[in-house]
Coordinates of C-alpha atoms in Angstrom, one line a residue:
M1 CA 5.6 12.3 -20.1
S2 CA 5.4 16.2 -19.9
E3 CA 4.2 18.0 -16.9
V4 CA 1.1 19.3 -18.6
V5 CA 0.0 15.7 -19.5
Q6 CA 0.8 14.5 -16.1
T7 CA -1.3 17.6 -14.5
R8 CA -4.3 16.6 -16.9
L9 CA -4.2 12.8 -16.2
W10 CA -4.1 13.7 -12.5
L11 CA -7.2 16.1 -12.8
A12 CA -9.1 13.5 -15.0
Q13 CA -8.6 10.9 -12.4
R14 CA -9.6 13.2 -9.4
I15 CA -12.7 14.3 -11.2
S16 CA -13.6 10.8 -12.4
A17 CA -13.1 9.6 -8.7
F18 CA -15.7 12.3 -7.5
V19 CA -18.1 11.2 -10.2
L20 CA -17.5 7.5 -9.2
A21 CA -18.0 8.3 -5.4
I22 CA -21.4 9.9 -6.0
A23 CA -22.4 7.2 -8.5
V24 CA -21.4 4.4 -6.5
S25 CA -23.3 5.8 -3.4
V26 CA -26.5 6.4 -5.7
H27 CA -26.4 3.0 -7.0
L28 CA -25.8 1.1 -3.7
V29 CA -28.6 3.1 -2.0
G30 CA -31.0 2.2 -5.1
I31 CA -30.0 -1.5 -4.8
I32 CA -30.4 -1.7 -0.9
T33 CA -33.8 0.0 -1.1
A34 CA -35.0 -2.1 -4.0
V35 CA -33.9 -5.2 -2.3
R36 CA -35.1 -4.5 1.2
G37 CA -38.5 -3.6 -0.7
G38 CA -38.6 -7.3 -1.6
L39 CA -37.7 -6.8 -5.1
T40 CA -35.5 -9.5 -7.0
A41 CA -32.8 -8.7 -9.5
G42 CA -34.9 -9.5 -12.3
E43 CA -37.9 -7.4 -11.2
I44 CA -35.4 -4.4 -10.6
I45 CA -34.2 -4.9 -14.3
E46 CA -37.8 -5.2 -15.7
R47 CA -38.7 -1.9 -13.9
V48 CA -35.6 0.2 -14.9
G49 CA -35.5 -1.0 -18.4
G50 CA -36.1 1.8 -20.9
N51 CA -35.7 4.6 -18.4
G52 CA -33.6 7.4 -20.1
V53 CA -32.6 8.9 -16.7
L54 CA -31.1 5.8 -15.5
A55 CA -29.5 5.0 -18.8
L56 CA -27.8 8.8 -18.8
F57 CA -26.8 7.9 -15.0
Y58 CA -25.3 4.6 -15.8
G59 CA -23.7 5.8 -19.0
V60 CA -22.0 8.6 -17.1
F61 CA -20.9 5.9 -14.6
V62 CA -19.2 3.7 -17.3
I63 CA -17.5 6.6 -18.6
A64 CA -16.0 7.7 -15.3
C65 CA -14.8 4.0 -14.9
A66 CA -13.2 4.2 -18.4
V67 CA -11.5 7.3 -17.5
H68 CA -10.4 6.6 -13.7
A69 CA -9.3 3.0 -13.9
P70 CA -6.7 3.2 -17.0
I71 CA -4.9 6.1 -15.5
G72 CA -4.5 4.0 -12.4
L73 CA -3.5 0.9 -14.3
S74 CA -0.9 2.8 -16.4
T75 CA 0.8 4.2 -13.4
V76 CA 0.9 0.9 -11.7
L77 CA 2.1 -1.1 -14.8
R78 CA 4.9 1.5 -15.2
E79 CA 5.8 1.4 -11.6
M80 CA 5.6 -2.3 -10.9
T81 CA 6.9 -3.9 -14.2
A82 CA 9.4 -3.5 -16.8
L83 CA 7.1 -2.4 -19.3
K84 CA 8.0 0.8 -21.3
P85 CA 5.7 3.9 -20.6
A86 CA 4.1 3.5 -24.3
S87 CA 3.3 -0.5 -23.7
A88 CA 1.8 0.6 -20.4
N89 CA -0.5 3.0 -22.0
G90 CA -1.4 1.0 -24.8
I91 CA -2.7 -1.7 -22.3
A92 CA -4.4 0.9 -20.2
G93 CA -6.0 2.4 -23.3
A94 CA -7.1 -1.1 -24.5
F95 CA -8.6 -1.6 -20.9
A96 CA -10.5 1.7 -21.5
A97 CA -11.8 0.8 -24.7
L98 CA -13.1 -2.6 -23.0
I99 CA -14.8 -0.8 -20.1
L100 CA -16.6 1.5 -22.7
L101 CA -17.5 -1.2 -25.1
L102 CA -19.0 -3.6 -22.4
G103 CA -20.3 -0.9 -20.1
L104 CA -22.1 1.1 -22.7
Q105 CA -23.5 -2.1 -24.4
V106 CA -25.2 -3.1 -21.0
V107 CA -26.5 0.5 -20.5

């Protein structure tokens, strides 16, 4: 893998980690606040359904996951298994597609 590709992957993973740190924090604060307020999971889903701002927020969350996790997965597969880099990248790419498909479907 070229240095340019490695640098771009490193940068993509760091940027997505930053986005995920913020998104996870906002998500947890929202859930904890709602649950402490006495809302059930069903009531929370009822209230947030159709909210464009939350759909955008969780869409960005899913995209950040789909960028971040497969880069790390590919690295782990290349370092810890006998897989060829192309195979590790293929598995990671399929994983990214699965995250996007399932995550955006939920959003």
